[in-house]
mmCIF file of C-alpha atoms in Angstrom:
data_model
loop_
_atom_site.group_PDB
_atom_site.id
_atom_site.type_symbol
_atom_site.label_atom_id
_atom_site.label_comp_id
_atom_site.label_asym_id
_atom_site.label_seq_id
_atom_site.Cartn_x
_atom_site.Cartn_y
_atom_site.Cartn_z
ATOM 1 C CA UNK A 1 112.610 87.227 83.282
ATOM 2 C CA UNK A 2 112.313 87.949 86.958
ATOM 3 C CA UNK A 3 115.449 89.480 88.460
ATOM 4 C CA UNK A 4 114.305 88.711 91.973
ATOM 5 C CA UNK A 5 113.135 85.195 91.092
ATOM 6 C CA UNK A 6 116.535 84.226 89.652
ATOM 7 C CA UNK A 7 118.303 84.722 93.004
ATOM 8 C CA UNK A 8 118.735 81.651 95.181
ATOM 9 C CA UNK A 9 117.774 81.687 98.866
ATOM 10 C CA UNK A 10 120.387 80.624 101.435
ATOM 11 C CA UNK A 11 119.150 78.458 104.298
ATOM 12 C CA UNK A 12 120.774 79.521 107.621
ATOM 13 C CA UNK A 13 121.793 77.123 110.405
ATOM 14 C CA UNK A 14 118.921 75.834 112.531
ATOM 15 C CA UNK A 15 116.287 76.318 109.814
ATOM 16 C CA UNK A 16 114.578 73.266 108.311
ATOM 17 C CA UNK A 17 112.672 73.545 104.997
ATOM 18 C CA UNK A 18 110.175 70.914 103.760
ATOM 19 C CA UNK A 19 108.945 71.238 100.185
ATOM 20 C CA UNK A 20 105.960 69.332 98.782
ATOM 21 C CA UNK A 21 104.113 69.909 95.501
ATOM 22 C CA UNK A 22 101.566 72.302 96.966
ATOM 23 C CA UNK A 23 103.195 73.628 100.150
ATOM 24 C CA UNK A 24 106.414 74.899 101.721
ATOM 25 C CA UNK A 25 106.984 74.458 105.493
ATOM 26 C CA UNK A 26 109.775 76.314 107.265
ATOM 27 C CA UNK A 27 110.774 75.499 110.865
ATOM 28 C CA UNK A 28 113.275 77.537 112.831
ATOM 29 C CA UNK A 29 114.220 78.647 116.335
ATOM 30 C CA UNK A 30 111.386 81.219 116.512
ATOM 31 C CA UNK A 31 108.560 79.054 115.112
ATOM 32 C CA UNK A 32 107.027 77.429 112.064
ATOM 33 C CA UNK A 33 105.396 78.901 108.933
ATOM 34 C CA UNK A 34 103.532 77.337 105.989
ATOM 35 C CA UNK A 35 102.838 78.714 102.518
ATOM 36 C CA UNK A 36 100.778 77.108 99.783
ATOM 37 C CA UNK A 37 102.399 77.246 96.346
ATOM 38 C CA UNK A 38 100.738 77.772 92.968
ATOM 39 C CA UNK A 39 100.883 74.901 90.496
ATOM 40 C CA UNK A 40 102.658 77.271 88.066
ATOM 41 C CA UNK A 41 105.752 77.480 90.330
ATOM 42 C CA UNK A 42 108.417 74.862 91.057
ATOM 43 C CA UNK A 43 110.451 75.137 94.279
ATOM 44 C CA UNK A 44 113.460 72.895 94.858
ATOM 45 C CA UNK A 45 116.211 72.589 97.460
ATOM 46 C CA UNK A 46 119.833 72.001 96.364
ATOM 47 C CA UNK A 47 123.099 72.310 98.330
ATOM 48 C CA UNK A 48 121.625 74.320 101.220
ATOM 49 C CA UNK A 49 119.885 76.762 98.845
ATOM 50 C CA UNK A 50 116.339 77.076 97.556
ATOM 51 C CA UNK A 51 115.642 77.741 93.882
ATOM 52 C CA UNK A 52 112.300 79.044 92.621
ATOM 53 C CA UNK A 53 111.414 78.680 88.913
ATOM 54 C CA UNK A 54 108.251 78.741 86.806
ATOM 55 C CA UNK A 55 107.139 75.277 85.615
ATOM 56 C CA UNK A 56 106.679 76.555 82.052
ATOM 57 C CA UNK A 57 108.845 79.356 80.635
ATOM 58 C CA UNK A 58 105.986 80.306 78.297
ATOM 59 C CA UNK A 59 103.317 80.702 80.992
ATOM 60 C CA UNK A 60 102.527 84.368 81.607
ATOM 61 C CA UNK A 61 100.958 83.587 84.998
ATOM 62 C CA UNK A 62 104.040 81.597 86.055
ATOM 63 C CA UNK A 63 106.346 84.476 85.157
ATOM 64 C CA UNK A 64 104.176 86.842 87.184
ATOM 65 C CA UNK A 65 104.222 84.624 90.282
ATOM 66 C CA UNK A 66 107.926 83.716 90.075
ATOM 67 C CA UNK A 67 109.350 86.697 92.000
ATOM 68 C CA UNK A 68 106.389 86.752 94.398
ATOM 69 C CA UNK A 69 106.925 83.201 95.651
ATOM 70 C CA UNK A 70 110.681 83.689 95.897
ATOM 71 C CA UNK A 71 110.156 86.701 98.177
ATOM 72 C CA UNK A 72 107.472 84.900 100.230
ATOM 73 C CA UNK A 73 109.801 81.940 100.901
ATOM 74 C CA UNK A 74 112.729 84.280 101.692
ATOM 75 C CA UNK A 75 110.545 86.213 104.179
ATOM 76 C CA UNK A 76 109.457 82.941 105.823
ATOM 77 C CA UNK A 77 113.090 81.895 106.311
ATOM 78 C CA UNK A 78 114.067 85.305 107.705
ATOM 79 C CA UNK A 79 111.011 85.327 109.984
ATOM 80 C CA UNK A 80 111.684 81.964 111.645
ATOM 81 C CA UNK A 81 115.379 82.775 112.107
ATOM 82 C CA UNK A 82 115.374 86.512 113.050
ATOM 83 C CA UNK A 83 111.760 87.705 113.194
ATOM 84 C CA UNK A 84 110.232 91.019 112.114
ATOM 85 C CA UNK A 85 109.209 94.143 114.008
ATOM 86 C CA UNK A 86 107.574 97.489 113.363
ATOM 87 C CA UNK A 87 107.779 100.446 115.735
ATOM 88 C CA UNK A 88 105.023 103.033 116.118
ATOM 89 C CA UNK A 89 105.246 106.354 117.958
ATOM 90 C CA UNK A 90 102.400 108.048 119.820
ATOM 91 C CA UNK A 91 102.417 111.855 119.990
ATOM 92 C CA UNK A 92 99.943 113.996 121.868
ATOM 93 C CA UNK A 93 99.109 115.192 125.353
ATOM 94 C CA UNK A 94 97.424 112.385 127.286
ATOM 95 C CA UNK A 95 97.896 109.824 124.506
ATOM 96 C CA UNK A 96 99.235 106.549 125.856
ATOM 97 C CA UNK A 97 99.270 102.805 125.272
ATOM 98 C CA UNK A 98 99.340 99.747 127.527
ATOM 99 C CA UNK A 99 99.928 96.122 126.550
ATOM 100 C CA UNK A 100 97.694 93.642 128.333
ATOM 101 C CA UNK A 101 97.596 89.831 128.053
ATOM 102 C CA UNK A 102 95.668 89.526 124.781
ATOM 103 C CA UNK A 103 95.182 93.142 123.646
ATOM 104 C CA UNK A 104 96.670 96.599 123.325
ATOM 105 C CA UNK A 105 94.751 99.403 125.064
ATOM 106 C CA UNK A 106 95.154 102.852 123.494
ATOM 107 C CA UNK A 107 94.036 106.130 125.130
ATOM 108 C CA UNK A 108 93.867 108.496 122.163
ATOM 109 C CA UNK A 109 91.654 111.331 123.345
ATOM 110 C CA UNK A 110 88.373 109.538 122.647
ATOM 111 C CA UNK A 111 85.695 109.058 125.329
ATOM 112 C CA UNK A 112 86.512 105.349 125.671
ATOM 113 C CA UNK A 113 89.891 103.635 125.295
ATOM 114 C CA UNK A 114 90.480 101.801 121.995
ATOM 115 C CA UNK A 115 91.345 98.099 122.268
ATOM 116 C CA UNK A 116 93.286 96.265 119.545
ATOM 117 C CA UNK A 117 93.108 92.485 119.850
ATOM 118 C CA UNK A 118 96.446 90.670 119.557
ATOM 119 C CA UNK A 119 96.535 88.129 116.682
ATOM 120 C CA UNK A 120 98.146 84.753 117.314
ATOM 121 C CA UNK A 121 101.917 84.950 116.771
ATOM 122 C CA UNK A 122 102.198 88.701 117.458
ATOM 123 C CA UNK A 123 103.773 90.343 120.511
ATOM 124 C CA UNK A 124 103.263 93.927 121.729
ATOM 125 C CA UNK A 125 105.870 95.833 123.726
ATOM 126 C CA UNK A 126 105.178 99.367 124.993
ATOM 127 C CA UNK A 127 107.974 101.686 126.215
ATOM 128 C CA UNK A 128 106.920 105.267 126.981
ATOM 129 C CA UNK A 129 105.483 106.492 123.661
ATOM 130 C CA UNK A 130 106.821 103.670 121.406
ATOM 131 C CA UNK A 131 104.797 100.560 120.530
ATOM 132 C CA UNK A 132 106.772 97.618 119.104
ATOM 133 C CA UNK A 133 104.835 95.017 117.108
ATOM 134 C CA UNK A 134 106.896 91.852 116.550
ATOM 135 C CA UNK A 135 106.400 88.342 115.169
ATOM 136 C CA UNK A 136 107.638 85.813 112.618
ATOM 137 C CA UNK A 137 105.104 86.511 109.840
ATOM 138 C CA UNK A 138 106.041 89.710 107.975
ATOM 139 C CA UNK A 139 102.584 90.188 106.482
ATOM 140 C CA UNK A 140 100.837 89.802 109.853
ATOM 141 C CA UNK A 141 103.270 92.192 111.605
ATOM 142 C CA UNK A 142 102.711 94.878 108.952
ATOM 143 C CA UNK A 143 98.942 94.411 108.954
ATOM 144 C CA UNK A 144 98.723 94.635 112.765
ATOM 145 C CA UNK A 145 100.881 97.792 112.795
ATOM 146 C CA UNK A 146 98.624 99.326 110.123
ATOM 147 C CA UNK A 147 95.510 98.527 112.190
ATOM 148 C CA UNK A 148 97.049 100.239 115.240
ATOM 149 C CA UNK A 149 98.092 103.294 113.187
ATOM 150 C CA UNK A 150 94.620 103.507 111.646
ATOM 151 C CA UNK A 151 93.055 104.123 115.087
ATOM 152 C CA UNK A 152 94.385 107.711 115.085
ATOM 153 C CA UNK A 153 96.652 108.743 112.191
ATOM 154 C CA UNK A 154 99.005 111.632 112.828
ATOM 155 C CA UNK A 155 97.276 114.823 111.718
ATOM 156 C CA UNK A 156 99.156 117.435 109.660
ATOM 157 C CA UNK A 157 98.592 120.530 111.850
ATOM 158 C CA UNK A 158 100.059 119.557 115.228
ATOM 159 C CA UNK A 159 101.349 116.055 114.421
ATOM 160 C CA UNK A 160 99.222 114.411 117.123
ATOM 161 C CA UNK A 161 98.381 110.743 116.647
ATOM 162 C CA UNK A 162 100.146 107.461 115.804
ATOM 163 C CA UNK A 163 102.892 107.226 113.182
ATOM 164 C CA UNK A 164 105.599 104.762 112.176
ATOM 165 C CA UNK A 165 108.986 105.460 113.721
ATOM 166 C CA UNK A 166 110.961 107.608 111.285
ATOM 167 C CA UNK A 167 107.870 108.594 109.248
ATOM 168 C CA UNK A 168 107.822 112.239 108.194
ATOM 169 C CA UNK A 169 104.496 114.000 108.633
ATOM 170 C CA UNK A 170 104.052 116.816 106.133
ATOM 171 C CA UNK A 171 102.978 119.730 108.279
ATOM 172 C CA UNK A 172 100.417 122.305 107.170
ATOM 173 C CA UNK A 173 100.230 125.908 108.200
ATOM 174 C CA UNK A 174 97.202 126.909 110.280
ATOM 175 C CA UNK A 175 94.788 129.709 109.434
ATOM 176 C CA UNK A 176 96.265 133.164 109.736
ATOM 177 C CA UNK A 177 94.505 135.844 111.720
ATOM 178 C CA UNK A 178 94.494 139.197 109.941
ATOM 179 C CA UNK A 179 94.254 142.295 112.163
ATOM 180 C CA UNK A 180 91.459 144.683 111.165
ATOM 181 C CA UNK A 181 92.237 148.368 110.591
#
């Protein structure tokens, strides 16, 4: 039995949920999201709550997808009502970022600046050395933040590069110089 799948999902004010056999649509103040649903899963709306159950209690595939679809629908509802964001920090002399209309331009010590194209539904905000990636789709926000971080990961000797805000970089000790006698 799925512990996560058993929990019902509350629908906040201003959020509209449409459920068909193969798809769930969620509309809210920040936008609209769709998610296709496996035939093994049944999603129903009762008394302002959403319940997710497997169609057959004996199906192993249905049991495996039960918690997954419950979390996907819960993330859709949270995304259209509140939204998601990830913050990245840039460390290093001369390292900087600038948000333009449809891309993020990163100067990371390479010969040419690195450009990251903005996916539809994602917003970039740059303040000093902090990049904020925000949007209504949790998966897309996380993926875009990972693509930005991948351009220059923080290295373990000086800590220069891009890291998530609050991420601890395990530092290594440099080579030691031994004086000759």
